[in-house]
mmCIF file of C-alpha atoms in Angstrom:
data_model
loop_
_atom_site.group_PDB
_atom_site.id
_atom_site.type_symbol
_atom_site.label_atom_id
_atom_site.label_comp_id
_atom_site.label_asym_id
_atom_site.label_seq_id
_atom_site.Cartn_x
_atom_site.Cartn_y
_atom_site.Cartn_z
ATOM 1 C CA UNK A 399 -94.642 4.518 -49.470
ATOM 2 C CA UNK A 400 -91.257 6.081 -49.149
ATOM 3 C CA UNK A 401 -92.524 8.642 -46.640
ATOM 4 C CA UNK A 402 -93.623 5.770 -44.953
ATOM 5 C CA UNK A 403 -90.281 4.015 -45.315
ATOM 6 C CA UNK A 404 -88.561 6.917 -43.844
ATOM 7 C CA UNK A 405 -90.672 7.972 -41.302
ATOM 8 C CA UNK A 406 -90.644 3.803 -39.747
ATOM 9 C CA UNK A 407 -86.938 4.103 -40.522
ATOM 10 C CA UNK A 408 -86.544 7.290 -38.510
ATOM 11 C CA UNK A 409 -88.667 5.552 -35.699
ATOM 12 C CA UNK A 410 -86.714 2.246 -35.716
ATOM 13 C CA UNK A 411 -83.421 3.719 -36.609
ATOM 14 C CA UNK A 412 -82.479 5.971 -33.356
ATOM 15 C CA UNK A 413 -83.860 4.062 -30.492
ATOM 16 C CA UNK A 414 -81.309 0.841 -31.536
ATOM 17 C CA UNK A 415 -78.655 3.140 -31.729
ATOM 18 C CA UNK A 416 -79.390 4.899 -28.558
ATOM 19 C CA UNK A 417 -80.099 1.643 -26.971
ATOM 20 C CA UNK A 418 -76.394 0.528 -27.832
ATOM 21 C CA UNK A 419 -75.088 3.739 -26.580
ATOM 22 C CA UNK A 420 -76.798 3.676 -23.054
ATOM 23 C CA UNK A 421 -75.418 0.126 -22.901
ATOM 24 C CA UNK A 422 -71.753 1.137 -23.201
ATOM 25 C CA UNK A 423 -71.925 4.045 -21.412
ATOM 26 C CA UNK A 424 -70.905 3.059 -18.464
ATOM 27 C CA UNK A 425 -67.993 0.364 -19.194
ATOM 28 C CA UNK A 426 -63.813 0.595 -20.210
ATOM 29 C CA UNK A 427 -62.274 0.276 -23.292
ATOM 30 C CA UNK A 428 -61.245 -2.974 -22.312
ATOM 31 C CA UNK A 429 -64.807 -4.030 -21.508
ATOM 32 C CA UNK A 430 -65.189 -3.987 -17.486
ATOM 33 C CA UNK A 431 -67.879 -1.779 -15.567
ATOM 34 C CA UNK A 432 -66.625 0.942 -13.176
ATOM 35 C CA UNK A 433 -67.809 -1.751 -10.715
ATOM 36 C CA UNK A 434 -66.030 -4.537 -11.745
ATOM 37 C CA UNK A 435 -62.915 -2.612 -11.436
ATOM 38 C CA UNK A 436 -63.225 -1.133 -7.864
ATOM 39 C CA UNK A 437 -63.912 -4.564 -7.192
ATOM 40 C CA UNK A 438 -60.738 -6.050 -8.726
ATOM 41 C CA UNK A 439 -58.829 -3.010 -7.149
ATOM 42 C CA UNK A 440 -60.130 -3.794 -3.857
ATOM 43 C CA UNK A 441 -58.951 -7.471 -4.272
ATOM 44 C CA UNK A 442 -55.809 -6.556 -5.155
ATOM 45 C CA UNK A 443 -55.710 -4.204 -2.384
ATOM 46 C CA UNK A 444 -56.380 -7.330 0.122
ATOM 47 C CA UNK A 445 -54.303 -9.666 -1.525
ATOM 48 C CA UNK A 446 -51.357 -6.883 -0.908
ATOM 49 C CA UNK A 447 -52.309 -6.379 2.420
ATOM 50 C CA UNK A 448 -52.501 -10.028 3.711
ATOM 51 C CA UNK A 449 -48.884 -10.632 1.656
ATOM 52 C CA UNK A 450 -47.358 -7.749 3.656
ATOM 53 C CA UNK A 451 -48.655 -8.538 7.186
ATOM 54 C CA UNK A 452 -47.519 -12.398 6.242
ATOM 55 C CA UNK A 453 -44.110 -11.603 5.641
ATOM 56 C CA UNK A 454 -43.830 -9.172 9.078
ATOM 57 C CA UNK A 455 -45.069 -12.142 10.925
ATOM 58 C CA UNK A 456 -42.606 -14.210 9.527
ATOM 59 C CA UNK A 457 -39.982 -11.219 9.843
ATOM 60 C CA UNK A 458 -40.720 -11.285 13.699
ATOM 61 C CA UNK A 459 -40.954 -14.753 14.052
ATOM 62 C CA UNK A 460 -37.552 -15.145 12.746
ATOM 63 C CA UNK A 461 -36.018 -12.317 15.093
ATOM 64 C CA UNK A 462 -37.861 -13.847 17.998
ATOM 65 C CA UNK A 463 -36.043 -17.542 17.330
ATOM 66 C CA UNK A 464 -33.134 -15.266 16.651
ATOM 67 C CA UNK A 465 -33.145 -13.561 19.978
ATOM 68 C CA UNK A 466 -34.344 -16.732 21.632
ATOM 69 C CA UNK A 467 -31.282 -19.095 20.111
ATOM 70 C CA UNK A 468 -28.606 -16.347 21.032
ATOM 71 C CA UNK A 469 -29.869 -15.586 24.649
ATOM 72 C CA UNK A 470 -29.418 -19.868 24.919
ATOM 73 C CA UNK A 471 -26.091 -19.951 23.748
ATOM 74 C CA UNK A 472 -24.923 -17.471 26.296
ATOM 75 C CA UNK A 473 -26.929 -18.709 28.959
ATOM 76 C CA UNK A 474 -24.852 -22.400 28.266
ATOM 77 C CA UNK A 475 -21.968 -20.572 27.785
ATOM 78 C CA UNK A 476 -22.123 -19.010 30.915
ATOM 79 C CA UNK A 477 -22.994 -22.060 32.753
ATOM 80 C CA UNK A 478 -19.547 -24.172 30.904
ATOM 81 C CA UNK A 479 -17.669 -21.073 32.493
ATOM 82 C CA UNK A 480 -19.359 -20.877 36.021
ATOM 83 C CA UNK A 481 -18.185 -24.909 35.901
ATOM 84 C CA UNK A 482 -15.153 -24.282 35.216
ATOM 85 C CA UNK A 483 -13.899 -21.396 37.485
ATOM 86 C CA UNK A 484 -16.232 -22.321 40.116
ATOM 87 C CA UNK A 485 -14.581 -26.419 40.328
ATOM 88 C CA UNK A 486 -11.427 -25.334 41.658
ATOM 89 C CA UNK A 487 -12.240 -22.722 43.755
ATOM 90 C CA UNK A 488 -9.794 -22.392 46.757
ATOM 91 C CA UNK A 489 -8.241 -19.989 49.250
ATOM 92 C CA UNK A 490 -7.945 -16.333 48.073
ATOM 93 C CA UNK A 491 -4.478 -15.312 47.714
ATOM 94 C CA UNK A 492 -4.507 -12.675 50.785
ATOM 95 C CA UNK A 493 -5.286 -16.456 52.755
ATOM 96 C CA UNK A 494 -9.196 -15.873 52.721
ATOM 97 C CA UNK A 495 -11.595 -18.997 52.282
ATOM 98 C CA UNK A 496 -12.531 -19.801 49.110
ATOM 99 C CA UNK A 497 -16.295 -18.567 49.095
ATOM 100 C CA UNK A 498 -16.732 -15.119 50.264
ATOM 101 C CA UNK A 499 -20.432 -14.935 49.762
ATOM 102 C CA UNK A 500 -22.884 -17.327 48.997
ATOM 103 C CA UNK A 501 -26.615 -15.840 48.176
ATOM 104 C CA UNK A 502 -29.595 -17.040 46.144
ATOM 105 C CA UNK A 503 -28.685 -14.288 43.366
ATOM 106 C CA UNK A 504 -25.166 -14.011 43.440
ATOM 107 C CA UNK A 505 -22.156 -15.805 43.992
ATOM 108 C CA UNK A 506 -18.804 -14.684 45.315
ATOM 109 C CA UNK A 507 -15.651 -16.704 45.697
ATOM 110 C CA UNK A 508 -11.814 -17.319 45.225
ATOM 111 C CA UNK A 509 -10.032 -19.158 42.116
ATOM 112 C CA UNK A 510 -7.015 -18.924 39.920
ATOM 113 C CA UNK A 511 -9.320 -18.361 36.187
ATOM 114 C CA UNK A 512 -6.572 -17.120 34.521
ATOM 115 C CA UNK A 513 -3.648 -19.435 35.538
ATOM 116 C CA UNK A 514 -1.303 -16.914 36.422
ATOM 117 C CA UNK A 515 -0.672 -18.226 40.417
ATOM 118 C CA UNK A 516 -3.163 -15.743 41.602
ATOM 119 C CA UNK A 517 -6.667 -16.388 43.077
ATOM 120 C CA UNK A 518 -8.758 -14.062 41.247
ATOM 121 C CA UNK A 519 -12.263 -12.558 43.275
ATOM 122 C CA UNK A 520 -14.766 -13.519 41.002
ATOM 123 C CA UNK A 521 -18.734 -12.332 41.725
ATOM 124 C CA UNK A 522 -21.225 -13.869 39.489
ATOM 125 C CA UNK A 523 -24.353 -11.929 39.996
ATOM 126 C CA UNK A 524 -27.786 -11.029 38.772
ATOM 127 C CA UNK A 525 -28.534 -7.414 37.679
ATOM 128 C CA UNK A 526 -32.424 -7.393 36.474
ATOM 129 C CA UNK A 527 -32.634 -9.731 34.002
ATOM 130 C CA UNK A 528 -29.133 -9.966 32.896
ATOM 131 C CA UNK A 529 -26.063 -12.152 34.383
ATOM 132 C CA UNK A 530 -23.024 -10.327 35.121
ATOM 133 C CA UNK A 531 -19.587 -11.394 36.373
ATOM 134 C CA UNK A 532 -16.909 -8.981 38.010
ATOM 135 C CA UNK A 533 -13.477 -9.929 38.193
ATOM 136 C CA UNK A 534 -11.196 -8.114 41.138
ATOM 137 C CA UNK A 535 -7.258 -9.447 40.617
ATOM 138 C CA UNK A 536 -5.146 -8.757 43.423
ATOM 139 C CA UNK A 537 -2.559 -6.188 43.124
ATOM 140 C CA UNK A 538 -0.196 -4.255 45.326
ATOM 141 C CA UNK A 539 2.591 -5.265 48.107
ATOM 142 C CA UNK A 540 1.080 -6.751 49.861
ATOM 143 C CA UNK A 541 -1.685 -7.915 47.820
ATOM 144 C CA UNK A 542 -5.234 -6.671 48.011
ATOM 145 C CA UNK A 543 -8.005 -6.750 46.367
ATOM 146 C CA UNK A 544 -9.692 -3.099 45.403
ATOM 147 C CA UNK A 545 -13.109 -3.049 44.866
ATOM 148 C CA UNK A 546 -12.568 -0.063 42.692
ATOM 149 C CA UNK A 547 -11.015 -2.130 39.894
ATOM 150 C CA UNK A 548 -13.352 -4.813 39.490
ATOM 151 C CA UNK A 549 -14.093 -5.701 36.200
ATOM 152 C CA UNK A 550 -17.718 -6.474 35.198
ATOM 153 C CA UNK A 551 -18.982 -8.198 31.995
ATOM 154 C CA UNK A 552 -22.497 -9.153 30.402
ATOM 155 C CA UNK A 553 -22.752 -12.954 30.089
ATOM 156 C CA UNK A 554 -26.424 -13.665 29.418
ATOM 157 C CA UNK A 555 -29.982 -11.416 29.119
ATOM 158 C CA UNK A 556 -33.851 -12.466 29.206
ATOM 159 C CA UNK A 557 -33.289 -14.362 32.582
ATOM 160 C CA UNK A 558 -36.487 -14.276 34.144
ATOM 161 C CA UNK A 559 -35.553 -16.599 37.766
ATOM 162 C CA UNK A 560 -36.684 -13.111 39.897
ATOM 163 C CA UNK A 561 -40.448 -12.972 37.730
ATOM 164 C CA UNK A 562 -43.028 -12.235 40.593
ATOM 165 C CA UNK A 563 -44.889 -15.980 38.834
ATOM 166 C CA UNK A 564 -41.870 -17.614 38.863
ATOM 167 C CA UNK A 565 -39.134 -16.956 41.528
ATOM 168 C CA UNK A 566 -36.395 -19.355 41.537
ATOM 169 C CA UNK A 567 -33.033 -18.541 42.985
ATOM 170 C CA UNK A 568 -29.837 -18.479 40.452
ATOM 171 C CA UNK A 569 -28.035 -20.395 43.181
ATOM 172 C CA UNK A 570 -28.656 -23.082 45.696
ATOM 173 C CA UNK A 571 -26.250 -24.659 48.245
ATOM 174 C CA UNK A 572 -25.844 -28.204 49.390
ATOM 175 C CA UNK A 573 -23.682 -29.242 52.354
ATOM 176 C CA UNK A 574 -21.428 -32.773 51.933
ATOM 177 C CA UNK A 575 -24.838 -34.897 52.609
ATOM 178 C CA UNK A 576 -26.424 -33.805 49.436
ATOM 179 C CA UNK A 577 -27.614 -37.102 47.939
ATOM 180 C CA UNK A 578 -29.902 -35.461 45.085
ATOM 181 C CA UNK A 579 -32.976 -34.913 46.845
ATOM 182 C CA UNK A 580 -31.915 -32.989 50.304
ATOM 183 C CA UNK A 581 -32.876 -29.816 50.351
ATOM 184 C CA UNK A 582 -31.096 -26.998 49.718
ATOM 185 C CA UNK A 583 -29.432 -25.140 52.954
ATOM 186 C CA UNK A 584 -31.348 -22.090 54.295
ATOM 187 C CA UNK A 585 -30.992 -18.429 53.764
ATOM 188 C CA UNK A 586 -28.317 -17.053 55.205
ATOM 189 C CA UNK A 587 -26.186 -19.796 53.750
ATOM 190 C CA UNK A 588 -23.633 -21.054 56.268
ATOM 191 C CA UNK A 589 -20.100 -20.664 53.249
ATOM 192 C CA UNK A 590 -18.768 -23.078 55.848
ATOM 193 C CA UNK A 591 -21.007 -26.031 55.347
ATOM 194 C CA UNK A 592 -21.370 -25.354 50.835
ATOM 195 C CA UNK A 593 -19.830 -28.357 49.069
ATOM 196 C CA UNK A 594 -21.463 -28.137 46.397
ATOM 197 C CA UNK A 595 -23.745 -25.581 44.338
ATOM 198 C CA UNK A 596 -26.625 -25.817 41.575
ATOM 199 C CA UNK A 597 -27.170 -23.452 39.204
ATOM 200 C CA UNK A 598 -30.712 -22.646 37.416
ATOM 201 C CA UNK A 599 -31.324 -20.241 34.933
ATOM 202 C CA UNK A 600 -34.850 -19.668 33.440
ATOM 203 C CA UNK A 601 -35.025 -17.503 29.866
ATOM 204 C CA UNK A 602 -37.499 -16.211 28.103
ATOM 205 C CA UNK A 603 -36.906 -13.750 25.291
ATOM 206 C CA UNK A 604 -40.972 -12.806 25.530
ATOM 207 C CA UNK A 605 -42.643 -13.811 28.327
ATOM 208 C CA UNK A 606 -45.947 -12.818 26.569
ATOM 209 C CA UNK A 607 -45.568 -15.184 23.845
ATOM 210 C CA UNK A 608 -44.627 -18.993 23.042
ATOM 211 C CA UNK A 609 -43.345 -20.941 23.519
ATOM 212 C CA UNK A 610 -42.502 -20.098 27.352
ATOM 213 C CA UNK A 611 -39.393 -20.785 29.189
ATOM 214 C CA UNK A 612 -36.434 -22.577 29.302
ATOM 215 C CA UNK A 613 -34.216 -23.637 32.217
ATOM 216 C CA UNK A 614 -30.930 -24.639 31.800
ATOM 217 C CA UNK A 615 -29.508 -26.091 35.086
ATOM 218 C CA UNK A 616 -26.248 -27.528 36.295
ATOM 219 C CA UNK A 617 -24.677 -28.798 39.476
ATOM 220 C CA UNK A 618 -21.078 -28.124 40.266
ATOM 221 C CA UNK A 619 -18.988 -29.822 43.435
ATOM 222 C CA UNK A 620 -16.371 -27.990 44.798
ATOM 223 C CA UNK A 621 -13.222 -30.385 44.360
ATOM 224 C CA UNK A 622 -10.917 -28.255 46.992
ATOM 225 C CA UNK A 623 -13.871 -28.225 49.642
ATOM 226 C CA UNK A 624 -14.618 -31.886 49.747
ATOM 227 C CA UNK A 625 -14.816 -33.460 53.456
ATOM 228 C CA UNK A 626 -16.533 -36.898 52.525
ATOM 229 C CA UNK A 627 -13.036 -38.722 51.038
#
């Protein structure tokens, strides 16, 4: 009877035992397969992932509203100062008339921007996709105006007016029977007959992406060149 005992012992004993063993083998202390781990992992990998790409998107959406808000400051900046120096235009102070060039791109003419009793040459002008002004003061006895010493500042980038899809001049001229819907006058622009002058500018930080363009217009009348009194 005890051999027996033994023997069904030894035959019952070891197979539970191994059973338990097999069973284990293959998890953590803590309890998780190998499987349940990479999985986990994996999830935590994606989780990291989608986190990181979510804040880059929101790191170049805020540089893009960024760009876009400081390219439409200078743009209306540019504009209040075109108003202002281009108003009072008047008669160079070597006796020229007051516009010296008149094109769809650029802008050349006479006026005193500094207050200091001289008439200042001031070319507004597009270079790519960036406005640019030059300033020439007159100098010498008697006075003159050297091309060499122009000065020539950045006032606004991203202007896209010359884009092969959209190709709209900077600036367009109106003689004294502009009434808001005449036309403008034709290329070449007689300086004689300008009165008056609109000015469109059309940004767009990324053309490839929204939210498109903006134009920022403005219409300026010369006061000095008025003959409709």
């Amino acid at each position: 009877m005890a051999t027996a005992r033994s023997a069904s012992g030894a035959l019952n004993g070891p197979p539970a035992l191994n059973s338990m063993t097999i069973s284990d083998h293959h998890k953590s202390p803590v309890g998780f397969t190998v499987a349940e781990l990479l999985v986990g992992i994996a999830i935590v990998i994606m989780i990291g992932a989608a986190v990181l790409a979510f804040q880059k998107n929101i790191s170049s959406l805020n540089n893009f509203l960024s760009s876009n808000l400081i390219a439409q400051s200078d743009a209306r900046k540019a504009l209040k100062m075109m108003t202002a120096e281009i108003r009072p235009l008047s008669p160079s102070s070597t006796g020229a008339y007051p516009i010296a060039e008149a094109g769809t791109n650029s802008f050349i003419f006479y006026s005193d921007i500094d207050n200091d009793q001289l008439k200042e040459r001031v070319r507004y002008f597009m270079e790519g996709t960036t406005l640019k002004k030059g300033v020439i003061k007159p100098t010498g006895e008697p006075l003159a105006y050297n091309p060499a010493s122009e000065n020539i500042i950045e006032l606004a980038h991203d202007i896209t007016n010359g884009l092969a899809d959209s190709i709209t001049p900077i600036f367009s001229y109106y003689n004294t029977g502009y009434d808001g819907t005449t036309p403008p006058l034709n290329e070449p622009v007689d300086i004689l007959a300008v009165r008056l002058t609109k000015i469109t500018i059309i940004m767009d930080s990324n053309p490839s992406r929204p939210p498109g363009p903006i134009t920022l217009t403005t219409q300026i009348s010369m006061r000095n060149l008025k003959d409709n009194l």
